[in-house]
Coordinates of C-alpha atoms and ligand atoms in Angstrom, one line a residue:
X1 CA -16.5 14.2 69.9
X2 CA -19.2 16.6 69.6
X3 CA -22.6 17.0 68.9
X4 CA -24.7 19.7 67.1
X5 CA -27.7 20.2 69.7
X6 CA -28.6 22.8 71.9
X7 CA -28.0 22.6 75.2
X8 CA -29.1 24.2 78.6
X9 CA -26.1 24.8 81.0
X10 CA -27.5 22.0 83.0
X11 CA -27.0 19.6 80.1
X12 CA -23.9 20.9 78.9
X13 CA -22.6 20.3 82.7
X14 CA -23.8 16.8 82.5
X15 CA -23.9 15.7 79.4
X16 CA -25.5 16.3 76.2
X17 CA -29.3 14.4 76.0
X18 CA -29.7 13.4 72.2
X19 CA -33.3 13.7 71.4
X20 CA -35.2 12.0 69.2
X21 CA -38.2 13.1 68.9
X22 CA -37.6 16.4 67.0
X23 CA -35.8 13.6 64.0
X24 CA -39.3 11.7 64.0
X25 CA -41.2 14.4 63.8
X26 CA -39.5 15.9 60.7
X27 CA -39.5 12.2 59.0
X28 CA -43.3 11.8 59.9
X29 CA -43.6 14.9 58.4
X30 CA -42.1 14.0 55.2
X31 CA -43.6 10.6 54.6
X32 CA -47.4 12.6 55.2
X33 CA -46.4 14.5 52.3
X34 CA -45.2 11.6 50.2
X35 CA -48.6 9.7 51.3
X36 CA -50.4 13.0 50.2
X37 CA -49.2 12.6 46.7
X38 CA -49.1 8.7 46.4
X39 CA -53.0 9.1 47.3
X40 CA -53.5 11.6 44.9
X41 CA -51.9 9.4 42.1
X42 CA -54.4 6.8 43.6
X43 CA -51.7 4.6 45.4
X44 CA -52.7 4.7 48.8
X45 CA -49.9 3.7 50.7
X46 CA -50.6 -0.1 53.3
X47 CA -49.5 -1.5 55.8
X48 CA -49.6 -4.6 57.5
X49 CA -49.2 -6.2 61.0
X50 CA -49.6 -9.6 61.5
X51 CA -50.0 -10.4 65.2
X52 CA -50.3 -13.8 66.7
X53 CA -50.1 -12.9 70.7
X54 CA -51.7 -11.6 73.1
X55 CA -48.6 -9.9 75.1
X56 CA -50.1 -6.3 76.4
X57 CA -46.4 -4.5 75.7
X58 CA -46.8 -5.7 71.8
X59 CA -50.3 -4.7 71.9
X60 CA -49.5 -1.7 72.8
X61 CA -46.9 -1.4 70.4
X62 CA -49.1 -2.7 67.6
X63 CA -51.6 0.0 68.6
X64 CA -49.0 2.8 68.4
X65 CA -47.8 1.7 64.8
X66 CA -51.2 1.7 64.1
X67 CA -52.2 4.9 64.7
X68 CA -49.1 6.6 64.4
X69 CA -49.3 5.3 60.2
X70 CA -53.3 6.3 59.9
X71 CA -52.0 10.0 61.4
X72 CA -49.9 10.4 58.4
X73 CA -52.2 8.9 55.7
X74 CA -50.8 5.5 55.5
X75 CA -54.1 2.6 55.9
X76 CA -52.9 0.3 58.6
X77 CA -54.2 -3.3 58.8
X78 CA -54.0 -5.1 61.6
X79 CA -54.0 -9.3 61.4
X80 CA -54.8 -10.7 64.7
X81 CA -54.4 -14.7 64.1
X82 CA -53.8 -15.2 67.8
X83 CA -51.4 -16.4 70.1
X84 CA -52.4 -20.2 69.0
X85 CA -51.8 -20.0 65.2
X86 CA -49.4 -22.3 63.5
X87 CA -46.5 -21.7 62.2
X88 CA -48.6 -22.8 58.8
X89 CA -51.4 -20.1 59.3
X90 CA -48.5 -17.3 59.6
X91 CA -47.1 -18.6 56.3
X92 CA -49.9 -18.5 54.8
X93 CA -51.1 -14.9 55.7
X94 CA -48.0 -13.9 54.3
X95 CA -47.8 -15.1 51.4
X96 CA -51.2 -13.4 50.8
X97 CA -50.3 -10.2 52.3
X98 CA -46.9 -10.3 50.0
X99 CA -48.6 -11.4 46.6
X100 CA -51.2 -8.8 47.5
X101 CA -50.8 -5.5 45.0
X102 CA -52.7 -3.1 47.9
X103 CA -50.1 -4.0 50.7
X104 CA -47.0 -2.5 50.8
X105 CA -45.1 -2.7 53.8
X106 CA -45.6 -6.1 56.1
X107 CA -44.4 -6.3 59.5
X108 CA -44.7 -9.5 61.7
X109 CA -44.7 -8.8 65.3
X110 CA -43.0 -10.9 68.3
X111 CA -43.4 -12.4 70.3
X112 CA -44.6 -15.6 68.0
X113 CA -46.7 -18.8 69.4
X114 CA -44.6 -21.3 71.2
X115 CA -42.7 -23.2 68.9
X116 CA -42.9 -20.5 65.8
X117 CA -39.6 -19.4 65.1
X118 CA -39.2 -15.7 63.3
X119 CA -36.5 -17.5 61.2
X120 CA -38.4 -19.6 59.7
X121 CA -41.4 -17.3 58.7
X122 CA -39.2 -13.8 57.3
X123 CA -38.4 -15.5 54.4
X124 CA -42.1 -15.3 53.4
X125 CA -42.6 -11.9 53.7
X126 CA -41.8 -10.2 49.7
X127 CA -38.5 -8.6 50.4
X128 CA -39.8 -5.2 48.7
X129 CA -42.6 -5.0 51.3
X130 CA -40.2 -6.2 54.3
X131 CA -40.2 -2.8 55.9
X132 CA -38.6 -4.0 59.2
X133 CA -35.8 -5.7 57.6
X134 CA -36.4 -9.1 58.7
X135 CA -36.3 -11.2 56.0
X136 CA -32.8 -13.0 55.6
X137 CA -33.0 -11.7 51.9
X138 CA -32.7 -7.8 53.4
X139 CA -29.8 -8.8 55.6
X140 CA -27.9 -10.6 53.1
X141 CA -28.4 -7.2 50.7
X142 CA -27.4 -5.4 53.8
X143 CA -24.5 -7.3 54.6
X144 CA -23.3 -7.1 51.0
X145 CA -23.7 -3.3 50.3
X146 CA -27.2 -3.7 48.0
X147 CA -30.4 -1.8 48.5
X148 CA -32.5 -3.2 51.3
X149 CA -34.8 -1.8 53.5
X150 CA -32.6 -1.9 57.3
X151 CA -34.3 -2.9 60.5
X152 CA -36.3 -0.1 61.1
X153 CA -34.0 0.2 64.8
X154 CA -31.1 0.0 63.4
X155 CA -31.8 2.8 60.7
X156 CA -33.0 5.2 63.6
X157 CA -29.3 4.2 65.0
X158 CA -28.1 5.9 62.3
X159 CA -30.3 8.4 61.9
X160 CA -29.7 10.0 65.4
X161 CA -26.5 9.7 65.1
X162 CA -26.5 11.8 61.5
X163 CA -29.0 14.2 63.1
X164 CA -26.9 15.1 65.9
X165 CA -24.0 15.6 64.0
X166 CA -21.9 12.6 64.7
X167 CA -18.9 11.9 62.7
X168 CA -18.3 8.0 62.2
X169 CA -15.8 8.1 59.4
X170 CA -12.5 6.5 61.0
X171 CA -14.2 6.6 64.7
X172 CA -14.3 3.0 66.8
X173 CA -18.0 2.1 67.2
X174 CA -18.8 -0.4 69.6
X175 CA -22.4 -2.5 69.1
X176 CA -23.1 -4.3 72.4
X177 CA -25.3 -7.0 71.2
X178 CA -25.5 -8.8 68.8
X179 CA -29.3 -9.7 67.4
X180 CA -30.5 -10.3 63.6
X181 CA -32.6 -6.9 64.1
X182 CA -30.5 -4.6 65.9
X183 CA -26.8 -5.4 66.5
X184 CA -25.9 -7.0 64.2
X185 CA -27.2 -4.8 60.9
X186 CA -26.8 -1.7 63.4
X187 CA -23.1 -2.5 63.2
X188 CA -23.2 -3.2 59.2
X189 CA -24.1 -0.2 58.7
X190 CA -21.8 1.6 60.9
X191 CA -19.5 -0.6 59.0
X192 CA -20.7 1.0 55.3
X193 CA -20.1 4.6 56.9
X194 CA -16.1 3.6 57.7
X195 CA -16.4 3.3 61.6
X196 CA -14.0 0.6 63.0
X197 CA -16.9 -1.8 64.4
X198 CA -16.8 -4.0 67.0
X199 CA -19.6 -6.2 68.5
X200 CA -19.8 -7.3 71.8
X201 CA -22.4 -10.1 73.7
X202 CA -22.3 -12.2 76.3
X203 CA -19.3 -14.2 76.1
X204 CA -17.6 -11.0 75.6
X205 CA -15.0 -11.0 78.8
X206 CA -14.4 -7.5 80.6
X207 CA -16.8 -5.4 78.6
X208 CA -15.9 -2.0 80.1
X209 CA -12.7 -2.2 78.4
X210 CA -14.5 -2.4 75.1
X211 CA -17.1 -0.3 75.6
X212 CA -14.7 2.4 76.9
X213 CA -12.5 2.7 73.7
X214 CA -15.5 3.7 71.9
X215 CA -16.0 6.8 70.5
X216 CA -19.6 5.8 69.7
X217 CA -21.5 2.9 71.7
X218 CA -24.7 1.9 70.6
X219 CA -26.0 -0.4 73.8
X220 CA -29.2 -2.9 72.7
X221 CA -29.0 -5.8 75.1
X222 CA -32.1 -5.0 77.0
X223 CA -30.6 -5.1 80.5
X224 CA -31.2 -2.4 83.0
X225 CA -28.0 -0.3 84.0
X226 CA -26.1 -2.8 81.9
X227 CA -23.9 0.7 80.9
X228 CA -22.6 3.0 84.0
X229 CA -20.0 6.0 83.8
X230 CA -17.4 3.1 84.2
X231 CA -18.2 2.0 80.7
X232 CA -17.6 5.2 79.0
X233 CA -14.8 7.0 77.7
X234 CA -14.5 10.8 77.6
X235 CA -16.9 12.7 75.4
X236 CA -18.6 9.4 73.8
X237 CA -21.2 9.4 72.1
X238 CA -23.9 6.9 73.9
X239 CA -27.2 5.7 71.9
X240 CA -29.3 3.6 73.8
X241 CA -31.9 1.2 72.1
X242 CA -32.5 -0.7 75.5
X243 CA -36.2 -0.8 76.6
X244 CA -37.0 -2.4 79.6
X245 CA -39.6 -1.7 82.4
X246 CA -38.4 -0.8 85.5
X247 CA -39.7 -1.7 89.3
X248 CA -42.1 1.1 89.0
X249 CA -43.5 0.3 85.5
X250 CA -41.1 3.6 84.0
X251 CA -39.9 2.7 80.5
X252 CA -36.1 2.8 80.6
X253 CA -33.3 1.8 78.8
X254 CA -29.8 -0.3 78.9
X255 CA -27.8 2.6 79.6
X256 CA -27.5 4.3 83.5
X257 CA -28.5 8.0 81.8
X258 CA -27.5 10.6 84.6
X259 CA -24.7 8.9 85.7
X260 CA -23.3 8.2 81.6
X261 CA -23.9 12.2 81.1
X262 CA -21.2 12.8 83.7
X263 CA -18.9 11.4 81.5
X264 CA -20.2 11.3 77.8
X265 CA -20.4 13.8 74.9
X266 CA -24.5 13.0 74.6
X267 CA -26.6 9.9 74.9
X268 CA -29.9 9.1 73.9
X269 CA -32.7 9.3 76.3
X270 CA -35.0 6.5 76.9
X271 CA -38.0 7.3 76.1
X272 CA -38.2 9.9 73.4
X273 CA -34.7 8.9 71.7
X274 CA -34.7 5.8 69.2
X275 CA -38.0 4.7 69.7
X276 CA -39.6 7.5 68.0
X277 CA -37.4 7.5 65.4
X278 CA -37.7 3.8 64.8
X279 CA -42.1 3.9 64.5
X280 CA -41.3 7.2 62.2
X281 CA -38.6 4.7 59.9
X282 CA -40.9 2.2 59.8
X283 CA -43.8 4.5 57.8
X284 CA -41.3 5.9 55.7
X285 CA -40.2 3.0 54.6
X286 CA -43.5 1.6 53.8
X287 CA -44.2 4.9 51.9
X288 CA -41.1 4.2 49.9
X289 CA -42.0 0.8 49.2
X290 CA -45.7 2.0 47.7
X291 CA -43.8 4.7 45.6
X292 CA -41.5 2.7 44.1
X293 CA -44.8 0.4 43.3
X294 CA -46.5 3.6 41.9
Ligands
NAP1 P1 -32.0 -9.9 71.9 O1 -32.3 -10.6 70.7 O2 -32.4 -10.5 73.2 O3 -30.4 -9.7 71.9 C1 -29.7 -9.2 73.1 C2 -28.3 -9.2 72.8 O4 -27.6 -8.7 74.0 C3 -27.7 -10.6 72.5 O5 -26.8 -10.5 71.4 C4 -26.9 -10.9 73.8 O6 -25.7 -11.7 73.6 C5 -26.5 -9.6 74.3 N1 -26.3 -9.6 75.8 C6 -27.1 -10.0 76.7 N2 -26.6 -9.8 78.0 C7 -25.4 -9.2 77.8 C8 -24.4 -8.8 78.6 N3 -24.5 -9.0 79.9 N4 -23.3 -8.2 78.0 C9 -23.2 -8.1 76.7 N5 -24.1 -8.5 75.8 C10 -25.2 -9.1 76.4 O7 -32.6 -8.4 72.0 P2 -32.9 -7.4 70.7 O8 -34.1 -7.8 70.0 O9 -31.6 -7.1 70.0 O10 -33.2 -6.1 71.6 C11 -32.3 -5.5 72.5 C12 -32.9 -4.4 73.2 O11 -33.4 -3.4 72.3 C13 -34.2 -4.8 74.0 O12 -34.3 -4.1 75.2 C14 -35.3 -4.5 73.1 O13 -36.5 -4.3 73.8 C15 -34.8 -3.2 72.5 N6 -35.4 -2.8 71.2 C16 -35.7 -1.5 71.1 C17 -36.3 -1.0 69.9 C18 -36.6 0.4 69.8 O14 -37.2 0.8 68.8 N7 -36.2 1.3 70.7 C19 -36.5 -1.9 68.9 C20 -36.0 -3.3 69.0 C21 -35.5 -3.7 70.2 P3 -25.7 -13.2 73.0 O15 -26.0 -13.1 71.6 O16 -24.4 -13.7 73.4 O17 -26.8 -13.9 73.8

């Protein structure tokens, strides 16, 4: 399988790095315009985080949403209950934050309080505004072919894949992992595209011989070098949605890069491939969900 980027000899000896930041910027690009205009028709396009935690790498996180939505023109309201609220006071805040006409995109970040399960709070956000896919409503949709907004990460899945050209119709896809917000809608929608899916997790026994009869392997475990050369067939297609932190406090994914490039026909880089693309999803959608409001 090949992909449609361009390559320096190094890369094309090694293997082809699928970038993502080039996708982001183009989709950034697009939902400033579409805030432009939804401004102009005095809609100005919200969003909200709620944030009960005081965890630096979602603060961080939090921050970069933040001001990655006011750089394109979408307001950004951040809801810091802190890392003692009850499961009650999340409920509550979105509730209000879904019944409220000015909001329209709601994202609740982890990690929750002790005790506070995500489960039990998605369902409160208004499925129209659930811009990160959470709610079990937007799976369900999902799951049966409906409009719903995806998980944010698994929509940049696809997008990265589209963008670099992949073909998926008829191709085995291999999701390892197997999570409400990336594996498992990452795979339905590989799925709706007419990829032969399979998911693998941690009962799966001998995972290289999964993983190596794909022709596209989308790795989101969160597991440092979980995916060597070993894992790979010839000329796959590798995404990688892994982010981890490494001894040296690097950013790096599930996926052994240099050594997968040996072997594979390109494979997303960790940072600057889905993580981008993912923060880029997550304002469009919200600009999607204040159009459709406007
Ligand atoms: P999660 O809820 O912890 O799920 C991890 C999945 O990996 C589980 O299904 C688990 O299987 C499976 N797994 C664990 N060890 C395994 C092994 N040795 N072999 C095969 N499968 C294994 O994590 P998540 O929320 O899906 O996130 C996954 C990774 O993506 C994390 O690194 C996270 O930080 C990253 N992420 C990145 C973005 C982005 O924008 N780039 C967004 C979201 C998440 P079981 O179900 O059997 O336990």
């Amino acid at each position: 399988m090949t992909a449609t980027t361009t390559t320096t000899a190094e890369e094309s000896r090694t293997g082809v790095l699928l970038d993502g930041t080039g996708r982001a910027r183009e989709i950034r690009e697009q939902a400033a315009a579409d805030a432009a205009e939804l401004i102009a028709r005095g809609v100005p396009p919200r969003l909200a985080v709620v944030v009960a935690t005081e965890d630096e790498g979602a603060g961080w996180y939090v921050r970069s949403i933040a001001g990655a939505a006011r750089r394109v023109g979408i307001a950004c309201d951040v809801v810091e209950l802190g890392p003692r609220a009850s499961a009650d006071d999340l409920r509550r805040t979105l509730a209000g934050l879904s019944t409220d006409d000015t909001v329209h995109g709601i994202i609740l970040q982890t990690p929750l309080p002790d005790g506070v399960r995500m489960e039990e709070l998605a369902a409160e956000i208004a499925p129209e505004k659930d811009v990160d896919g959470v709610n079990p409503l937007s799976a369900g949709r999902l799951a049966a072919g409906l409009p719903a907004f995806p998980p944010a990460t698994a929509a940049a899945v696809m997008e990265l894949l589209d963008h670099h050209g992949v073909a998926l119709d008829g191709r085995n896809a291999v999701v390892v992992g197997r999570s409400q917000v990336v594996g498992k809608p990452t795979a339905q929608l590989l799925l709706q595209r007419d990829a032969t899916v399979s998911i693998c997790h941690r009962h799966t026994t001998d995972l290289a011989a999964h993983t190596r009869a794909a022709d596209v392997l989308v790795v989101a475990v969160g597991r440092i070098g979980l995916v060597s050369a070993e894992h790979v067939g010839d000329g796959a297609i590798v995404i990688d949605v892994g982010t981890n932190t490494d001894a040296d406090g690097r950013l790096v994914g599930d996926v052994d890069t240099s050594d997968v490039a040996r072997r594979a026909g390109g494979v997303t880089p960790v940072p600057g491939g889905v993580g981008p693309v993912t923060t880029a999803l997550l304002l469009a959608h919200t600009v999607r969900s204040a159009q459709a409001h406007a």
